Structure formats: C-alpha cells, structure tokens
Short mmCIF file of C-alpha atoms and ligand atoms in Angstrom, two decimals:
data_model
loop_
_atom_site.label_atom_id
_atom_site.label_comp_id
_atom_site.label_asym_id
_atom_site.label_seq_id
_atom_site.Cartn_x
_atom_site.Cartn_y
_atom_site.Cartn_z
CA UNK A 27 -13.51 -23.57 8.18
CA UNK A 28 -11.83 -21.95 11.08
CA UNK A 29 -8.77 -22.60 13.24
CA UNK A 30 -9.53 -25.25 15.18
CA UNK A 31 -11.11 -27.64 12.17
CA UNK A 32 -8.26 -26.74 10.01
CA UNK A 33 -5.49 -27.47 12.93
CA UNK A 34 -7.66 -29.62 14.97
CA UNK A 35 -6.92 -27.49 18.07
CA UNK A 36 -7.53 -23.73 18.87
CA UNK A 37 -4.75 -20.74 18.40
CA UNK A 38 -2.55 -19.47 20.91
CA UNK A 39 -2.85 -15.71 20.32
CA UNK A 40 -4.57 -14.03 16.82
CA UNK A 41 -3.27 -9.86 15.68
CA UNK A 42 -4.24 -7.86 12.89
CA UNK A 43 -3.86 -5.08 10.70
CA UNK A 44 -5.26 -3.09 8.06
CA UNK A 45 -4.92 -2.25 4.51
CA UNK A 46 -3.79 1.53 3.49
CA UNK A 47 -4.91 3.88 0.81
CA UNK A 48 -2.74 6.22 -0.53
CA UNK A 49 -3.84 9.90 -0.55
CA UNK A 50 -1.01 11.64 -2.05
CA UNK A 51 2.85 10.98 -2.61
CA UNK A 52 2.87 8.06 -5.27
CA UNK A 53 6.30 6.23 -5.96
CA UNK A 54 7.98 8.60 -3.66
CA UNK A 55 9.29 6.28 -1.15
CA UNK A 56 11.70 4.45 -2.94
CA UNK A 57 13.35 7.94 -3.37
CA UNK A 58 13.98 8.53 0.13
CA UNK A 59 10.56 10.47 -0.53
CA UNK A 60 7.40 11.75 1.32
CA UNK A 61 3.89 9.98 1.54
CA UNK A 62 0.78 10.54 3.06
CA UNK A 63 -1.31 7.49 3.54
CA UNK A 64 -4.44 6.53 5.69
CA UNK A 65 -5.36 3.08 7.09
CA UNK A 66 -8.63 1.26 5.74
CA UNK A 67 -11.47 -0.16 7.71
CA UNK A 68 -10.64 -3.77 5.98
CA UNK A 69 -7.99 -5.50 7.74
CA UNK A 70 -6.12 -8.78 7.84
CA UNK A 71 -6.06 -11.23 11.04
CA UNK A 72 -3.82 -14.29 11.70
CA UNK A 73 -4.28 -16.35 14.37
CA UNK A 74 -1.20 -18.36 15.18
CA UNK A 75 -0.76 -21.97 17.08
CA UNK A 76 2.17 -24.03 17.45
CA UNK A 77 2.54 -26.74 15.00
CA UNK A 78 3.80 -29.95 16.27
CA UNK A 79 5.04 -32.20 13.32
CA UNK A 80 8.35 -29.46 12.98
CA UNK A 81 6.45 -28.12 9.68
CA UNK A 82 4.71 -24.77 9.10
CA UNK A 83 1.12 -25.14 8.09
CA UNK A 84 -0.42 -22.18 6.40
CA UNK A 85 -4.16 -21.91 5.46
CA UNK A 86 -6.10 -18.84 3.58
CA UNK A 87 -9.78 -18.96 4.37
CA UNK A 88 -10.34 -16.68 1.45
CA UNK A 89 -8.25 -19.14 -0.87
CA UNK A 90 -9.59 -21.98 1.05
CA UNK A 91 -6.16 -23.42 0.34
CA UNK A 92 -3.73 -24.68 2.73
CA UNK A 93 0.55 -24.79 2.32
CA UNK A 94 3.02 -26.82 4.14
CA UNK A 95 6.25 -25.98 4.09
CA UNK A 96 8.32 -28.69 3.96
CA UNK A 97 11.64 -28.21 2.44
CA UNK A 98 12.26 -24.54 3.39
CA UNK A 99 11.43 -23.79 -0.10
CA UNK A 100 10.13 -20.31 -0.36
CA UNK A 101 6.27 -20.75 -1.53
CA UNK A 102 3.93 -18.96 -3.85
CA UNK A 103 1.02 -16.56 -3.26
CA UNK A 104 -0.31 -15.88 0.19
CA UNK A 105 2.16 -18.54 2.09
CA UNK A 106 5.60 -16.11 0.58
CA UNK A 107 4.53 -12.82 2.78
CA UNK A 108 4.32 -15.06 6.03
CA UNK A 109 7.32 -17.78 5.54
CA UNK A 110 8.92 -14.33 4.35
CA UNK A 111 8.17 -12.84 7.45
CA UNK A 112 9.80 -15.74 9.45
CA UNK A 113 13.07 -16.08 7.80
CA UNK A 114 13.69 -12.72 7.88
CA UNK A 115 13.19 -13.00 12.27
CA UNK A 116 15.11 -15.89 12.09
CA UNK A 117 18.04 -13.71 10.08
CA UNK A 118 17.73 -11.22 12.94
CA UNK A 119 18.57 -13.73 15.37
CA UNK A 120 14.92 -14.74 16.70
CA UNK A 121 14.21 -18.35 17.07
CA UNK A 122 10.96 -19.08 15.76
CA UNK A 123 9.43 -22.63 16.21
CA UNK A 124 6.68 -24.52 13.50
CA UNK A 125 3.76 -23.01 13.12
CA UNK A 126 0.00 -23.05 12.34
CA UNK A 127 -1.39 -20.22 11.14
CA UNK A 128 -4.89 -19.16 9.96
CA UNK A 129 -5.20 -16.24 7.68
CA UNK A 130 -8.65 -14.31 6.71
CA UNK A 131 -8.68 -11.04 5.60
CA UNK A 132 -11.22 -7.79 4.31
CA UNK A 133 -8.68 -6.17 2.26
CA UNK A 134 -9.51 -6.19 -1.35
CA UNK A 135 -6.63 -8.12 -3.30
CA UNK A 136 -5.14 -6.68 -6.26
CA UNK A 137 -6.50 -3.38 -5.69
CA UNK A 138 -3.40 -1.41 -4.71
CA UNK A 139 -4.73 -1.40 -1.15
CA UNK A 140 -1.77 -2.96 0.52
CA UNK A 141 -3.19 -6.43 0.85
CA UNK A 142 0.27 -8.01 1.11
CA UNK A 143 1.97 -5.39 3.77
CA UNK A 144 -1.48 -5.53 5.97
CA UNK A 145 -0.82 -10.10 5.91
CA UNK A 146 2.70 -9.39 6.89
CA UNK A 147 2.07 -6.83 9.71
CA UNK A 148 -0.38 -8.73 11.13
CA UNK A 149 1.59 -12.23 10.74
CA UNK A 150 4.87 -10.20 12.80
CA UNK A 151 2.15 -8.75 15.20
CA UNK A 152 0.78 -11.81 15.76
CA UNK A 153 4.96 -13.55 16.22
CA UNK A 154 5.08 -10.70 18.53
CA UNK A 155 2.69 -11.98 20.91
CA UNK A 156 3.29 -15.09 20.49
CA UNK A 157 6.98 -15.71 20.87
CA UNK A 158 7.09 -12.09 23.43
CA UNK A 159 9.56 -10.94 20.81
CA UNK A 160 11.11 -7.33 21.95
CA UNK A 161 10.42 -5.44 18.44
CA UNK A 162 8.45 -1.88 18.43
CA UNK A 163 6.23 -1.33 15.23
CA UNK A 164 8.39 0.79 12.93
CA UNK A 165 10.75 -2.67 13.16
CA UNK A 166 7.96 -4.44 12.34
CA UNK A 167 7.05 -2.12 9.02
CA UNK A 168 11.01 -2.88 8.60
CA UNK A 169 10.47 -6.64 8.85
CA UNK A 170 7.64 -6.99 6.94
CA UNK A 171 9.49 -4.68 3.99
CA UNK A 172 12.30 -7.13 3.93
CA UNK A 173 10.12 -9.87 3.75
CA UNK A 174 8.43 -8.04 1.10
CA UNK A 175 11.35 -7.39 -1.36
CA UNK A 176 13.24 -10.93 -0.46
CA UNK A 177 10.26 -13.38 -0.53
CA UNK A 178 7.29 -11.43 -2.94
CA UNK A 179 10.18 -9.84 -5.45
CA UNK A 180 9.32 -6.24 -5.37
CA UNK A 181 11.68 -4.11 -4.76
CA UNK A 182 9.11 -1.51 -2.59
CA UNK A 183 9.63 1.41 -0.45
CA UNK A 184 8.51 1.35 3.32
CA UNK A 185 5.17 3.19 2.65
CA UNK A 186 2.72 0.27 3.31
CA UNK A 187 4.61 -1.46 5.90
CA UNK A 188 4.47 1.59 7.62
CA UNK A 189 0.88 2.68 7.16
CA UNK A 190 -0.13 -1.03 7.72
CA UNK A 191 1.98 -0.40 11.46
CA UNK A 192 1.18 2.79 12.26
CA UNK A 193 -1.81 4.75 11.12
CA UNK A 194 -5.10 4.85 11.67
CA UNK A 195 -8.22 5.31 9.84
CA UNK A 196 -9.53 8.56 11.15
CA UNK A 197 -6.15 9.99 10.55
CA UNK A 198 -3.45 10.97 7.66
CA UNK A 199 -0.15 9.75 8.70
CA UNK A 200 2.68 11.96 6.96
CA UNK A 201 5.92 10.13 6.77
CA UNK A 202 9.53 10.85 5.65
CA UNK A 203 10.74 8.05 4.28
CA UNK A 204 14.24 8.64 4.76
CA UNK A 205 14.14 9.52 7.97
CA UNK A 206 11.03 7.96 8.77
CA UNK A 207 9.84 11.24 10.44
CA UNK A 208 6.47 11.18 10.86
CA UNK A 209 3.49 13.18 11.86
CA UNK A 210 -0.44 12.20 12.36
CA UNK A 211 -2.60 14.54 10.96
CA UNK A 212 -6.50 14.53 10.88
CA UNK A 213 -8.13 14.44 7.40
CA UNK A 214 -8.97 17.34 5.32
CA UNK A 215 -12.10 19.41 6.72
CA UNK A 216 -15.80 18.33 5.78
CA UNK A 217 -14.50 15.79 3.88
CA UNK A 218 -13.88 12.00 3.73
CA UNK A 219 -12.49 9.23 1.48
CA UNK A 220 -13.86 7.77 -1.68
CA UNK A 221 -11.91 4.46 -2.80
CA UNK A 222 -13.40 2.46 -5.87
CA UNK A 223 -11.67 -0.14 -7.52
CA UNK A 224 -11.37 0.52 -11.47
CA UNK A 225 -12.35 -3.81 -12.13
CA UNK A 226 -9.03 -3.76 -13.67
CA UNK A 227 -6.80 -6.09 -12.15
CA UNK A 228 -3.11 -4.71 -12.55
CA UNK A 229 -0.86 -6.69 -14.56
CA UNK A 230 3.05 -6.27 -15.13
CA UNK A 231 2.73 -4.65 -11.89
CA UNK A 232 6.20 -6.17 -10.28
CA UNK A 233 8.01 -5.79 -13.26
CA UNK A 234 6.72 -2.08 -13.96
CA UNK A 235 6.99 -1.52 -10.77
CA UNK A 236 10.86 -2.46 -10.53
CA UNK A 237 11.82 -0.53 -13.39
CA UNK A 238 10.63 2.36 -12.49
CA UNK A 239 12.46 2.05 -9.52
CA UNK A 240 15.70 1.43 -11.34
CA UNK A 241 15.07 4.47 -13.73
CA UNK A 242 15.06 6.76 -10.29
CA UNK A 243 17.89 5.32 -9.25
CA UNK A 244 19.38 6.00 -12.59
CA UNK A 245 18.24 9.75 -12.80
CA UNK A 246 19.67 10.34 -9.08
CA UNK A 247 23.12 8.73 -10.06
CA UNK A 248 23.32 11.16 -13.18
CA UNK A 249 22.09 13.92 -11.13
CA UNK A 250 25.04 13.02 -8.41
CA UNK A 251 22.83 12.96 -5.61
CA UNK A 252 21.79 9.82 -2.83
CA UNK A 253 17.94 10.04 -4.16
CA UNK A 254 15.43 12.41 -5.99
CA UNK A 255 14.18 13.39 -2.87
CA UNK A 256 17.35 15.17 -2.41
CA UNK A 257 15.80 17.62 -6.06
CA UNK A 258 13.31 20.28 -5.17
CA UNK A 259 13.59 22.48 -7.99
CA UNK A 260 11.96 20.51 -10.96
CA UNK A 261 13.88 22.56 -13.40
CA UNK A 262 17.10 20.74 -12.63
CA UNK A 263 15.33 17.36 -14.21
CA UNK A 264 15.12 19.21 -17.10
CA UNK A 265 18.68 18.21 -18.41
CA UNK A 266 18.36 14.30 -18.24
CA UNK A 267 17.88 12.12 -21.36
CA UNK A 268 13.96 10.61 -21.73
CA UNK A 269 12.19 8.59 -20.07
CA UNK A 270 14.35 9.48 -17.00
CA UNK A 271 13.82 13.64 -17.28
CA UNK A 272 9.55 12.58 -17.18
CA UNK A 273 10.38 10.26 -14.56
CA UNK A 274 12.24 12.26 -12.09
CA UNK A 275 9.80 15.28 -12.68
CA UNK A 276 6.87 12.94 -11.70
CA UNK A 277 8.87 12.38 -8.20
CA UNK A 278 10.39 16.25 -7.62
CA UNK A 279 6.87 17.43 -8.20
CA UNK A 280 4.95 14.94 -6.83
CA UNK A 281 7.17 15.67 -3.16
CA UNK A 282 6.57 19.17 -3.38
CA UNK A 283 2.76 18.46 -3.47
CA UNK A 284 3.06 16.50 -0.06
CA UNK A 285 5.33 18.97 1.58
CA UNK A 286 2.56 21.77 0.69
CA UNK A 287 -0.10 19.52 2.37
CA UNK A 288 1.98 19.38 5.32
CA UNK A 289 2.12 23.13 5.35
CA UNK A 290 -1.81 23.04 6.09
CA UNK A 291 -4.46 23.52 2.76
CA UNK A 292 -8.09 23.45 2.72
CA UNK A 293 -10.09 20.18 1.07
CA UNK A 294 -10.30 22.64 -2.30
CA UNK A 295 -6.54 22.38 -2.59
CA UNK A 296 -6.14 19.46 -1.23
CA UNK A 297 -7.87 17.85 -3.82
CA UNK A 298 -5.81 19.94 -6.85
CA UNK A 299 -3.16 18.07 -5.83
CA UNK A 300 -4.51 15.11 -6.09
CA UNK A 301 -5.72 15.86 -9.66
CA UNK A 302 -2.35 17.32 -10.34
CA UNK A 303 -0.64 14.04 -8.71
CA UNK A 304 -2.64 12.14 -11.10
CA UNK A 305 -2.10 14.06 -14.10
CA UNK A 306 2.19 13.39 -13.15
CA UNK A 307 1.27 9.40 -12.77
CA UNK A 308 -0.36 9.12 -15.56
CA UNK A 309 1.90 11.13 -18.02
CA UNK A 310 5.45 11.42 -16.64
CA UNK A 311 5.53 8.38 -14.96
CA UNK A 312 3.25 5.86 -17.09
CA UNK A 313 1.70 4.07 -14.33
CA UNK A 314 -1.98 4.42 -15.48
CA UNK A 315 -4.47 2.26 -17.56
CA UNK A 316 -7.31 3.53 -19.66
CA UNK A 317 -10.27 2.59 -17.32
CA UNK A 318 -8.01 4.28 -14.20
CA UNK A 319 -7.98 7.42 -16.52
CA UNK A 320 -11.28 7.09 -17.26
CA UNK A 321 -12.38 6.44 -13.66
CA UNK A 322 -10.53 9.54 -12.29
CA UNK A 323 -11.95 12.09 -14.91
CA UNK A 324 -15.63 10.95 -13.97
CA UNK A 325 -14.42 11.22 -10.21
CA UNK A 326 -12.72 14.81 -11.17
CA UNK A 327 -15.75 16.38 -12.58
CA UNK A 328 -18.92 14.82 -9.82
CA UNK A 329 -19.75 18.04 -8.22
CA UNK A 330 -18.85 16.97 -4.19
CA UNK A 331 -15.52 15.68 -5.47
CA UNK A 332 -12.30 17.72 -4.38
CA UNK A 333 -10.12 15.66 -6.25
CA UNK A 334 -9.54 11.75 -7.51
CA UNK A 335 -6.20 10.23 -8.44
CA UNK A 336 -4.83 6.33 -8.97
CA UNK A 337 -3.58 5.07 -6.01
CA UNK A 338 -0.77 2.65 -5.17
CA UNK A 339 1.20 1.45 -7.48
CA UNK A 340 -0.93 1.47 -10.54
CA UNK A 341 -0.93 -0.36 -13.49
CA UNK A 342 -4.77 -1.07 -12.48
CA UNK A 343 -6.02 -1.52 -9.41
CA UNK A 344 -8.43 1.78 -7.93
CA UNK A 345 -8.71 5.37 -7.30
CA UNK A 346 -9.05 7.67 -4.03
CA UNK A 347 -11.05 10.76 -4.51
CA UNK A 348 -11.42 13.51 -1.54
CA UNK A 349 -14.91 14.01 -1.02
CA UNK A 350 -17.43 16.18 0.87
CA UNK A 351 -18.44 14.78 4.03
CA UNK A 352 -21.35 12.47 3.88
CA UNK A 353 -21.50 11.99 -0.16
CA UNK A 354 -19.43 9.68 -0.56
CA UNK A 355 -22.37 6.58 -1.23
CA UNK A 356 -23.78 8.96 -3.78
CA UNK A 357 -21.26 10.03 -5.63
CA UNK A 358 -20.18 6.74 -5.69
CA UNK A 359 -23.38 5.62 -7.90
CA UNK A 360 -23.64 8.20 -9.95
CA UNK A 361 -19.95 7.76 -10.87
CA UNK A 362 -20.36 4.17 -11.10
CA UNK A 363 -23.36 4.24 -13.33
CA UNK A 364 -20.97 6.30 -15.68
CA UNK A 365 -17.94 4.20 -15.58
CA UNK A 366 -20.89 0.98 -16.47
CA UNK A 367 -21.32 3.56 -19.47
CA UNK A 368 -18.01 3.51 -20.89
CA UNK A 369 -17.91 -0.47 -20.67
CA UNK A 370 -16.39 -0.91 -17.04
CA UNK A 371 -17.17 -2.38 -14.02
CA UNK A 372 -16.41 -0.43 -10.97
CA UNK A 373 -16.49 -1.47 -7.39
CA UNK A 374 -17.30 0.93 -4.05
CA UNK A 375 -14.56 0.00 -1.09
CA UNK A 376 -14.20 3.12 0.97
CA UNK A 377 -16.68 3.24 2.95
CA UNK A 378 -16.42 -0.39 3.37
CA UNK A 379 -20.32 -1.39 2.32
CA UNK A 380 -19.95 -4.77 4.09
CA UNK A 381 -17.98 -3.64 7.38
CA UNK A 382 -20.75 -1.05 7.80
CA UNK A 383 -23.15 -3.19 7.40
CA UNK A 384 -22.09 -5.73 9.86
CA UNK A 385 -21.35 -2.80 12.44
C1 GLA B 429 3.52 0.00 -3.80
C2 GLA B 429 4.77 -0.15 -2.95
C3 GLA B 429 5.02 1.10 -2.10
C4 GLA B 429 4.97 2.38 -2.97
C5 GLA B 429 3.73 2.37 -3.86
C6 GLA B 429 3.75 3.51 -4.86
O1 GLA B 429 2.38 0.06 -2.98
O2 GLA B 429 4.67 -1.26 -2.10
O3 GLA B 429 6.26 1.00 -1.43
O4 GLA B 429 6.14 2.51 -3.72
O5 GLA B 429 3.59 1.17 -4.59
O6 GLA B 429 3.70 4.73 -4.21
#
C-alpha cells in the first residue's frame, strides 16, 4: 500500500526523522541531567495530505492498520504520538485542519531506540511544511515531548525528542537538559557503534519507568534541591533511606561519567564508562533484565569491544557497545552465537544490515 491507494490521492509534502541510541547518560534527563546520544541510520517518514471529510485518517504501513479519528478521542498505539502531536499545536494556538497521513518507518519498535520520539518528530516536521508553521527544531523536540507525556503516558525527559531533532549519525550530540545546552561532538576515535537488540521485548516499561521518575523526584525533595543534577558529590546520597540512596547514586554518578566524556577521553575510557554506566543501571537503579545482563557481559569481554551497556530505558529492549572501527559485523556474530548459547535470540541493528544493503 502507499499513499495514494490508501487516500486515493497523493501527499502534499512527506519529512522524516530518525531513531537515537543512547551512548551514555541513562535516566538523567528527567533530573535536569546530561546525555549523550547519537542518531540511527533507521528513520521514520510521514507523508501528510489534507483530508477532506473533517476527520483525521491515520495509516501504519508496518501495522498495515488504519485509524480514524472521529470523536476527538485520544487513540491507541501508533495513531496517540501523531493525534498527540496535533492537539498539543492546536493548544499552542496553531490551527491545524483534517488530515491524511501515511506512516512507514526503519526504526526497530520496542527496542529502546526511540521509535515513538523519531514518529512524532517527523509527524511535526512534516506539520511544519505543510501548514508553514514558524517553529525551530528544539520547539519541535518540545512538542513532540508534550505529546509524548500527555497522549503515550510517560512521563519522559527531552532526550529523544531532542536527539530525534537534532543530531546526526556521524556525530555525538551532548546535551544539558536543563538548559538544553548542547554541543556536537564526533564519535570516539577508531571506533564505531554496535547496537543489538537483547529479543527481549520490555515489559512494565511505562510504569517502571514512571516510578523511577517519582523516586528522583523524591530523593531531590529530601535532599532540598530543584533536581539530582543539582548533586555532584555522590557521598551526599549516602544519607537517604533505600531504594532512593541506590537511586540517586545511579543519577550523581552516572552525570559525572558524561561530564568526563565531555572533558575529552580516548575510546579505552570511553568505553569504562559505559561498563561502569551499566554496572549503576543494572544495580542501583534496577532497570536491567537477565538476557540484557547477559548480553552486555558477552559484549564486555569480545576482544574489539571498548565497552557495552543497556540502552534507553531498559526493562528489555538492546545494548550499545563502543567498538573498534570496522568490527563491528564480527563481533556481532561471534557475540550472537554466544547469546544463542545461553538460550537467547539476539538481533544486529547498528550497522543497519538492511539500510546497507539497499545503499
Ligand atoms: C526513555 C525516555 C527518555 C530517557 C530514557 C532513559 O527513552 O523517553 O527521556 O529518560 O528513557 O535515559
């Protein structure tokens, strides 16, 4: 199916964007924290056509399914991120009109690769164009966060919007998420990204998810500051009651590993961090599953491998390693052939096998 057989005319204007991956800085952003993510090859397009029965039409080629929206009832799945998008223009005071739109998209699902943010940047890039709305891309990332938290139900930081908006995929993008200070910075040297999904879809992920968030907010309202980014000696964590003295140490250190990045380090340290990073996730902050542990120790000791970690959210979903340049295919079989070992089923992403092959 495409456009045209689904709306029975073609689209006025299409945009994309891309999924991220996470290098380092994990559940930092909600605490006014710092993250350091990378756009994906795999991206997300919309292509966008006025409807003319006064009803949005929605239709996901990779669902093959297609929503109407008929009573301004927010819908479920793919159709919340993009009527979520377009109530949250209209609550800014843009006038949007009924729309077709046509959604396909690379980006694994489920993964922790930003699926969601990279549909909603894409869907306000794409309104953008269209309607010749006079919004740059950081209030797009801002959009599509809102639209995020008040149409999907989690209660994220601005990380994904932002890396969906801004970066690239040859660079890192640093970003201060209370500030939203940010700096582009070129990847590690002799090095490149490994992403493979763990085959374990993540589950309880929104409502994990959320109450992590609310046990930050809790720590920083007993430690009498705005945020945990405002910490950067651990040792002052040390005084609040469990789970919320693990919690908060995950976040102090896990900021202090991306400010030491930003100081320059070589690939070798780089990739310590990332260990260490996982290490905090998967103790202090309890956002790891068995295969993800499993997956990032095999990772952790493949000679070529700097250092592996979970990435995104967690609770399932896959890991990033830092690897030497060029090895990435190969240490991506042996490592799977491993994982098939220990009873999973892992799945190369970075480097995207089909989007090189098509190229
Ligand atoms: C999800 C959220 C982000 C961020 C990460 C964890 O991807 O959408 O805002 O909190 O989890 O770092």
């Amino acid at each position: 199916m495409d456009f045209q057989q689904v709306f029975g005319k073609p689209p006025e204007t299409q945009a994309s964007a891309p999924g991220r991956v996470n290098l380092l800085g994990e559940h930092t952003d909600y605490n006014d924290g710092f993250v350091l993510p990378t756009a994906i090859p795999q991206s997300t397009t919309v292509e966008l056509g006025f409807s003319s029965d006064g009803h949005h039409h929605f239709y996901s080629e990779n669902l093959n399914e297609e929503v109407s929206i008929l009573d301004n009832h927010t819908p479920s799945g793919f159709a919340s991120y993009i009527f979520g998008c377009i109530e949250i223009l209209q609550k800014a005071g843009h006038t949007i009109p009924s729309l077709s739109v046509y959604v396909k998209s690379s980006v694994p699902m489920g993964s922790g690769l930003s699926s969601s943010a990279a549909l909603e940047v894409a869907t306000l890039r794409g309104l953008r164009q269209l309607l010749k709305l006079p919004i740059d891309d950081v209030e797009i990332a801002q959009f599509a966060q809102q639209a995020e938290i008040q149409y999907a139900g989690v209660q994220c930081g601005i990380m994904d919007q932002m890396a969906s908006s801004l970066a690239d995929t040859e660079h890192i993008l640093f970003l201060d998420t209370r500030t939203l200070e940010r700096r582009v910075m070129p990847l590690p040297e002799k090095a490149e990204i490994l992403v493979i999904d763990s085959g374990v879809p993540r589950t309880l992920a929104t409502s994990g998810y959320n109450q992590r968030r609310a046990e930050c907010e809790e720590a920083a309202r007993s430690l009498g500051v705005k945020a945990l980014r405002d910490i950067t000696d651990v040792e002052v964590t040390e005084k609040l009651p469990e789970p919320l003295r693990r919690r908060a140490r995950h976040v102090v250190t896990e900021d202090n590993r991306v400010l030491e990045v930003l100081q320059g380090v070589t690939s070798e340290r780089f990739g310590e961090l990332m260990n260490a990073s996982h290490a905090s996730l998967r103790d202090d902050y309890e956002v790891s599953v068995p295969a993800l542990d499993t997956l990032v120790e095999l990772l952790q000791k493949t000679p070529g491998v700097f250092g592996a970690r979970l990435t995104g959210a967690g609770f399932g979903g896959a890991s990033v390693a830092l690897v030497a340049a060029g090895e990435a295919r190969s240490i991506a079989t042996h490592v799977l052939e491993q994982y098939k070992q220990a009873g999973y089923t892992g799945q190369i992403l970075v480097p995207s096998l089909e989007l090189s092959d098509a190229a």
